[in-house]
């Protein structure tokens, strides 16, 4: 974001898109290593005969060594990746900090109190010509027009209502993602008896996952975080509620298409929320502030794993999809409360 401050959504989409698209490479490699003969799951529990598991020693014995190889490989990739990180040249103009004139606009004209109610920023409306007086063309190109004009440090950001809205949205949407990524293959095994096809589904959907992060990042740059997140949550509700009926009536290729559509939609979380964090609270402390938003994963990880392993047997697959759609409905409603504005009075 230091290199392209005016395109924070695109930058976040590109960076997190690498994470989303990684399964295109690793899914087939892992499947070929662990299950080279394309064996099908051949074991199930008496309590839930529709759930299938691998019991062949030829498959299970390869799992520990697969983790070891992946761990070493990932460590090497990350080591060399970190070596390539560096800041923009010091002589390159940086994003403009709020000027004294901006600070004047950020206060109420009558009482001199900041226009900040319940943590929401009702920032000033820029008078025509003000920005031109303060910035030349080159500087103006480097300023994110969707920035609030404020830089809030991490020890203060948790007092803002908008922070907790982002935190809650991140928790709910990622909880849904944990469910989907943990269970999409298990659900597919109830209809599809081809491990290679299910692995292919994971790889193809990963392309849509990575591309979706770029798409939603661009949507945030073009429109707003609020509008983009509402569209993301709305599409997830539709795809989740129709997944079971479409997959069972349309077969394995309908299942593949719907999993890809779900991946496009759910991927927006990882580009929209970092972008909103930077624009709402400023880029100066974005690393620490997004770290605080990301702390919701302290709850999401264990809770998602627990629920994913216990609820499916009790409420069935369609019940699970209704529950996930309810999560996204909650995120939709919470996002309606997000009312952070740019310096021109528009949604960030």
Short mmCIF file of C-alpha atoms in Angstrom, two decimals, residues 2-334:
data_model
loop_
_atom_site.label_atom_id
_atom_site.label_comp_id
_atom_site.label_asym_id
_atom_site.label_seq_id
_atom_site.Cartn_x
_atom_site.Cartn_y
_atom_site.Cartn_z
CA UNK A 2 3.00 2.33 0.39
CA UNK A 3 3.75 1.89 -3.31
CA UNK A 4 0.17 2.48 -4.53
CA UNK A 5 -1.72 4.39 -1.79
CA UNK A 6 -4.50 5.41 -4.16
CA UNK A 7 -5.20 1.76 -5.12
CA UNK A 8 -5.34 0.07 -1.74
CA UNK A 9 -8.15 -2.28 -2.77
CA UNK A 10 -6.29 -3.51 -5.85
CA UNK A 11 -3.06 -3.96 -3.89
CA UNK A 12 -4.76 -5.94 -1.13
CA UNK A 13 -6.55 -8.03 -3.75
CA UNK A 14 -3.33 -8.86 -5.58
CA UNK A 15 -1.43 -9.76 -2.41
CA UNK A 16 -4.15 -11.87 -0.83
CA UNK A 17 -4.99 -13.31 -4.25
CA UNK A 18 -1.67 -15.12 -4.13
CA UNK A 19 -2.84 -16.85 -0.97
CA UNK A 20 -6.18 -17.75 -2.51
CA UNK A 21 -4.78 -19.11 -5.75
CA UNK A 22 -2.07 -21.22 -4.07
CA UNK A 23 -4.32 -24.28 -4.01
CA UNK A 24 -4.05 -24.44 -7.80
CA UNK A 25 -0.49 -25.62 -7.26
CA UNK A 26 -0.67 -27.46 -3.95
CA UNK A 27 -3.98 -29.35 -4.25
CA UNK A 28 -2.93 -31.59 -7.15
CA UNK A 29 0.57 -32.04 -5.73
CA UNK A 30 -0.77 -33.12 -2.36
CA UNK A 31 -3.36 -35.41 -3.91
CA UNK A 32 -0.82 -37.03 -6.24
CA UNK A 33 1.59 -37.58 -3.35
CA UNK A 34 -0.92 -38.89 -0.80
CA UNK A 35 -3.30 -40.75 -3.12
CA UNK A 36 -1.44 -41.54 -6.37
CA UNK A 37 -3.82 -44.40 -7.25
CA UNK A 38 -6.96 -42.23 -6.92
CA UNK A 39 -8.43 -44.52 -4.27
CA UNK A 40 -11.88 -43.63 -2.96
CA UNK A 41 -12.85 -43.30 0.71
CA UNK A 42 -13.88 -46.75 1.93
CA UNK A 43 -14.85 -46.26 5.57
CA UNK A 44 -17.71 -44.58 7.42
CA UNK A 45 -19.12 -44.26 10.92
CA UNK A 46 -22.19 -46.19 12.00
CA UNK A 47 -23.73 -43.00 13.32
CA UNK A 48 -23.27 -41.21 9.98
CA UNK A 49 -22.96 -43.69 7.10
CA UNK A 50 -23.01 -40.94 4.45
CA UNK A 51 -19.70 -39.51 5.66
CA UNK A 52 -16.75 -41.29 4.07
CA UNK A 53 -13.15 -41.61 5.23
CA UNK A 54 -9.93 -43.10 3.94
CA UNK A 55 -8.81 -46.24 5.77
CA UNK A 56 -6.16 -47.59 3.37
CA UNK A 57 -2.67 -47.65 4.86
CA UNK A 58 -1.28 -46.72 1.44
CA UNK A 59 -3.00 -43.34 1.81
CA UNK A 60 -2.74 -42.71 5.55
CA UNK A 61 0.96 -43.56 5.82
CA UNK A 62 1.86 -40.76 3.41
CA UNK A 63 0.13 -37.98 5.36
CA UNK A 64 2.85 -37.31 8.01
CA UNK A 65 5.65 -37.05 5.46
CA UNK A 66 3.47 -34.78 3.31
CA UNK A 67 3.18 -32.30 6.18
CA UNK A 68 6.95 -32.38 6.68
CA UNK A 69 7.68 -31.72 3.00
CA UNK A 70 5.11 -28.91 2.82
CA UNK A 71 6.46 -27.29 5.98
CA UNK A 72 10.02 -27.20 4.66
CA UNK A 73 8.84 -25.95 1.25
CA UNK A 74 6.70 -23.16 2.71
CA UNK A 75 9.50 -22.04 5.05
CA UNK A 76 11.90 -21.70 2.10
CA UNK A 77 9.38 -19.80 -0.03
CA UNK A 78 8.55 -17.39 2.79
CA UNK A 79 12.24 -16.83 3.60
CA UNK A 80 13.10 -15.76 0.07
CA UNK A 81 9.84 -13.79 -0.21
CA UNK A 82 10.71 -11.71 2.86
CA UNK A 83 14.11 -10.93 1.35
CA UNK A 84 12.33 -9.25 -1.57
CA UNK A 85 10.35 -6.83 0.61
CA UNK A 86 11.45 -3.18 0.62
CA UNK A 87 9.91 0.27 0.91
CA UNK A 88 9.52 2.77 -1.95
CA UNK A 89 12.50 5.07 -2.65
CA UNK A 90 12.80 7.75 0.03
CA UNK A 91 12.70 10.55 -2.55
CA UNK A 92 9.27 9.45 -3.80
CA UNK A 93 6.38 11.60 -2.53
CA UNK A 94 4.36 9.91 0.16
CA UNK A 95 0.69 10.13 1.07
CA UNK A 96 -0.20 13.53 2.40
CA UNK A 97 -0.88 13.87 6.13
CA UNK A 98 -3.85 15.97 7.24
CA UNK A 99 -2.95 19.65 7.10
CA UNK A 100 -3.96 22.31 9.60
CA UNK A 101 -6.63 23.32 7.14
CA UNK A 102 -7.92 19.73 7.11
CA UNK A 103 -7.99 19.67 10.91
CA UNK A 104 -10.08 22.83 10.85
CA UNK A 105 -12.56 21.17 8.51
CA UNK A 106 -12.69 18.12 10.75
CA UNK A 107 -14.27 20.15 13.55
CA UNK A 108 -17.74 21.47 13.93
CA UNK A 109 -17.98 25.01 12.62
CA UNK A 110 -19.98 26.20 15.61
CA UNK A 111 -18.54 24.47 18.65
CA UNK A 112 -15.11 23.35 17.47
CA UNK A 113 -15.83 19.75 18.45
CA UNK A 114 -14.74 16.91 16.17
CA UNK A 115 -17.51 15.54 14.00
CA UNK A 116 -17.23 12.09 15.52
CA UNK A 117 -20.32 10.40 16.93
CA UNK A 118 -20.19 6.89 18.33
CA UNK A 119 -16.91 6.27 16.56
CA UNK A 120 -18.24 7.20 13.09
CA UNK A 121 -16.48 9.90 11.11
CA UNK A 122 -18.65 12.56 9.52
CA UNK A 123 -15.69 14.20 7.84
CA UNK A 124 -15.66 17.54 6.15
CA UNK A 125 -16.89 18.29 2.66
CA UNK A 126 -14.00 19.65 0.62
CA UNK A 127 -14.72 23.06 -0.83
CA UNK A 128 -14.02 23.36 -4.53
CA UNK A 129 -10.43 24.40 -5.07
CA UNK A 130 -9.18 23.60 -1.54
CA UNK A 131 -7.33 20.48 -2.56
CA UNK A 132 -5.80 22.16 -5.59
CA UNK A 133 -4.30 24.88 -3.39
CA UNK A 134 -2.75 22.38 -1.00
CA UNK A 135 -1.46 19.75 -3.43
CA UNK A 136 0.10 19.84 -6.84
CA UNK A 137 -0.95 17.29 -9.46
CA UNK A 138 1.73 14.75 -8.53
CA UNK A 139 0.87 14.88 -4.82
CA UNK A 140 -2.85 14.62 -5.54
CA UNK A 141 -2.27 11.45 -7.57
CA UNK A 142 -0.57 9.85 -4.54
CA UNK A 143 -3.37 10.58 -2.07
CA UNK A 144 -6.11 8.01 -1.52
CA UNK A 145 -9.30 9.94 -2.17
CA UNK A 146 -11.22 7.44 -0.05
CA UNK A 147 -9.10 8.11 3.05
CA UNK A 148 -10.85 9.80 5.97
CA UNK A 149 -7.89 12.12 6.50
CA UNK A 150 -7.19 10.68 9.95
CA UNK A 151 -4.46 8.46 11.39
CA UNK A 152 -5.69 6.70 14.52
CA UNK A 153 -3.09 4.81 16.58
CA UNK A 154 -3.80 1.24 17.73
CA UNK A 155 -4.18 2.19 21.39
CA UNK A 156 -7.12 4.41 20.41
CA UNK A 157 -8.68 2.56 17.49
CA UNK A 158 -10.45 0.02 19.69
CA UNK A 159 -12.61 2.85 21.08
CA UNK A 160 -14.21 3.42 17.66
CA UNK A 161 -17.54 1.82 16.76
CA UNK A 162 -16.34 1.37 13.19
CA UNK A 163 -13.44 -0.77 14.44
CA UNK A 164 -15.80 -3.19 16.16
CA UNK A 165 -18.01 -3.34 13.08
CA UNK A 166 -15.00 -4.38 10.99
CA UNK A 167 -13.87 -6.79 13.72
CA UNK A 168 -17.30 -8.45 13.89
CA UNK A 169 -17.67 -8.62 10.12
CA UNK A 170 -14.25 -10.24 9.85
CA UNK A 171 -15.11 -12.77 12.56
CA UNK A 172 -18.46 -13.77 11.02
CA UNK A 173 -17.36 -13.99 7.40
CA UNK A 174 -14.14 -15.87 8.13
CA UNK A 175 -16.08 -18.27 10.35
CA UNK A 176 -18.19 -19.05 7.29
CA UNK A 177 -15.04 -19.48 5.20
CA UNK A 178 -13.59 -21.94 7.75
CA UNK A 179 -16.74 -24.04 7.45
CA UNK A 180 -16.71 -24.00 3.66
CA UNK A 181 -13.02 -24.82 3.23
CA UNK A 182 -13.23 -27.60 5.81
CA UNK A 183 -16.38 -29.23 4.48
CA UNK A 184 -16.72 -28.63 0.73
CA UNK A 185 -14.82 -31.83 -0.11
CA UNK A 186 -16.62 -33.90 2.53
CA UNK A 187 -19.92 -32.67 1.10
CA UNK A 188 -18.77 -33.51 -2.42
CA UNK A 189 -17.91 -37.06 -1.35
CA UNK A 190 -21.58 -37.68 -0.56
CA UNK A 191 -22.31 -37.44 -4.32
CA UNK A 192 -18.98 -37.83 -6.16
CA UNK A 193 -16.85 -40.96 -5.95
CA UNK A 194 -13.74 -39.50 -7.60
CA UNK A 195 -10.98 -38.05 -5.42
CA UNK A 196 -9.16 -36.58 -8.41
CA UNK A 197 -12.28 -34.64 -9.47
CA UNK A 198 -12.73 -33.28 -5.95
CA UNK A 199 -9.07 -32.24 -5.92
CA UNK A 200 -9.59 -30.61 -9.32
CA UNK A 201 -12.58 -28.77 -7.88
CA UNK A 202 -10.34 -27.38 -5.14
CA UNK A 203 -7.74 -26.26 -7.67
CA UNK A 204 -10.16 -24.63 -10.09
CA UNK A 205 -12.10 -22.91 -7.31
CA UNK A 206 -8.80 -21.56 -5.97
CA UNK A 207 -8.35 -19.65 -9.24
CA UNK A 208 -11.73 -18.04 -8.66
CA UNK A 209 -10.82 -17.42 -5.03
CA UNK A 210 -7.64 -15.57 -6.02
CA UNK A 211 -9.34 -13.70 -8.84
CA UNK A 212 -12.24 -12.82 -6.56
CA UNK A 213 -9.92 -11.06 -4.13
CA UNK A 214 -8.64 -8.85 -6.94
CA UNK A 215 -12.20 -8.26 -8.17
CA UNK A 216 -13.50 -7.19 -4.74
CA UNK A 217 -10.44 -5.01 -4.17
CA UNK A 218 -11.16 -3.19 -7.41
CA UNK A 219 -14.81 -2.88 -6.38
CA UNK A 220 -13.72 -1.17 -3.17
CA UNK A 221 -11.55 1.26 -5.16
CA UNK A 222 -14.30 1.96 -7.68
CA UNK A 223 -17.27 2.15 -5.33
CA UNK A 224 -17.02 1.73 -1.54
CA UNK A 225 -16.28 -0.80 1.18
CA UNK A 226 -19.88 -0.74 2.39
CA UNK A 227 -21.49 -1.34 -0.99
CA UNK A 228 -18.95 -4.02 -1.94
CA UNK A 229 -19.36 -5.90 1.34
CA UNK A 230 -23.14 -5.82 1.10
CA UNK A 231 -22.89 -7.28 -2.42
CA UNK A 232 -20.44 -9.95 -1.23
CA UNK A 233 -22.66 -11.03 1.67
CA UNK A 234 -25.80 -10.99 -0.46
CA UNK A 235 -24.27 -13.20 -3.14
CA UNK A 236 -22.98 -15.62 -0.50
CA UNK A 237 -26.47 -15.99 0.96
CA UNK A 238 -27.90 -16.86 -2.47
CA UNK A 239 -25.17 -19.35 -3.42
CA UNK A 240 -25.20 -21.12 -0.03
CA UNK A 241 -28.97 -21.56 0.03
CA UNK A 242 -28.98 -23.02 -3.50
CA UNK A 243 -25.81 -25.16 -3.29
CA UNK A 244 -27.49 -28.38 -2.16
CA UNK A 245 -30.38 -28.37 -4.61
CA UNK A 246 -28.20 -27.31 -7.56
CA UNK A 247 -25.49 -29.90 -6.81
CA UNK A 248 -27.86 -32.83 -6.33
CA UNK A 249 -29.98 -32.00 -9.37
CA UNK A 250 -27.18 -30.89 -11.70
CA UNK A 251 -24.45 -33.41 -10.86
CA UNK A 252 -20.74 -32.99 -10.28
CA UNK A 253 -20.21 -30.17 -12.77
CA UNK A 254 -23.00 -28.10 -11.22
CA UNK A 255 -21.30 -28.72 -7.87
CA UNK A 256 -18.00 -27.51 -9.35
CA UNK A 257 -19.58 -24.33 -10.73
CA UNK A 258 -21.30 -23.47 -7.44
CA UNK A 259 -18.14 -24.05 -5.39
CA UNK A 260 -16.32 -21.68 -7.76
CA UNK A 261 -19.06 -19.04 -7.39
CA UNK A 262 -18.90 -19.38 -3.60
CA UNK A 263 -15.12 -18.92 -3.73
CA UNK A 264 -15.47 -15.74 -5.79
CA UNK A 265 -17.91 -14.31 -3.27
CA UNK A 266 -16.32 -15.29 0.02
CA UNK A 267 -12.83 -14.19 -1.04
CA UNK A 268 -13.81 -10.53 -0.74
CA UNK A 269 -13.28 -10.53 3.02
CA UNK A 270 -9.51 -10.66 2.64
CA UNK A 271 -9.24 -7.61 0.37
CA UNK A 272 -12.18 -5.49 1.52
CA UNK A 273 -11.51 -5.39 5.27
CA UNK A 274 -7.76 -4.54 5.11
CA UNK A 275 -8.62 -1.79 2.63
CA UNK A 276 -11.35 -0.41 4.88
CA UNK A 277 -9.00 -0.52 7.88
CA UNK A 278 -6.40 1.57 6.06
CA UNK A 279 -8.94 4.09 4.79
CA UNK A 280 -10.94 4.45 7.99
CA UNK A 281 -8.03 4.68 10.44
CA UNK A 282 -5.16 5.80 8.19
CA UNK A 283 -2.24 4.02 6.54
CA UNK A 284 0.28 5.15 9.14
CA UNK A 285 -0.77 2.46 11.65
CA UNK A 286 -2.50 0.07 9.26
CA UNK A 287 -0.27 -2.89 10.19
CA UNK A 288 -1.08 -2.71 13.88
CA UNK A 289 -4.71 -1.73 13.36
CA UNK A 290 -5.41 -4.57 10.93
CA UNK A 291 -3.64 -6.89 13.35
CA UNK A 292 -6.23 -5.89 15.94
CA UNK A 293 -9.06 -6.50 13.45
CA UNK A 294 -7.51 -9.86 12.59
CA UNK A 295 -7.48 -10.81 16.28
CA UNK A 296 -11.03 -12.04 15.70
CA UNK A 297 -9.37 -15.20 14.39
CA UNK A 298 -8.53 -16.11 17.98
CA UNK A 299 -12.21 -17.01 18.21
CA UNK A 300 -12.87 -18.06 14.61
CA UNK A 301 -10.24 -20.78 14.35
CA UNK A 302 -11.16 -23.03 17.30
CA UNK A 303 -14.89 -22.22 17.12
CA UNK A 304 -15.06 -22.97 13.40
CA UNK A 305 -13.22 -26.27 13.79
CA UNK A 306 -15.43 -27.30 16.71
CA UNK A 307 -18.70 -26.47 14.99
CA UNK A 308 -17.65 -28.01 11.68
CA UNK A 309 -16.94 -31.36 13.33
CA UNK A 310 -20.07 -31.48 15.50
CA UNK A 311 -22.94 -29.75 13.72
CA UNK A 312 -23.00 -31.60 10.39
CA UNK A 313 -24.19 -34.84 11.99
CA UNK A 314 -26.92 -33.04 13.90
CA UNK A 315 -28.44 -30.65 11.36
CA UNK A 316 -27.42 -32.23 8.04
CA UNK A 317 -25.80 -30.59 5.03
CA UNK A 318 -28.69 -28.31 4.09
CA UNK A 319 -28.95 -27.23 7.72
CA UNK A 320 -25.26 -26.35 7.61
CA UNK A 321 -25.75 -24.23 4.51
CA UNK A 322 -28.67 -22.41 6.15
CA UNK A 323 -26.47 -21.74 9.19
CA UNK A 324 -23.67 -20.36 6.98
CA UNK A 325 -26.16 -18.16 5.11
CA UNK A 326 -27.32 -16.86 8.50
CA UNK A 327 -23.73 -15.90 9.33
CA UNK A 328 -23.53 -13.82 6.17
CA UNK A 329 -26.94 -12.28 6.85
CA UNK A 330 -25.54 -11.14 10.20
CA UNK A 331 -22.49 -9.63 8.46
CA UNK A 332 -24.84 -7.91 5.97
CA UNK A 333 -26.83 -6.29 8.79
CA UNK A 334 -23.71 -5.22 10.69
#
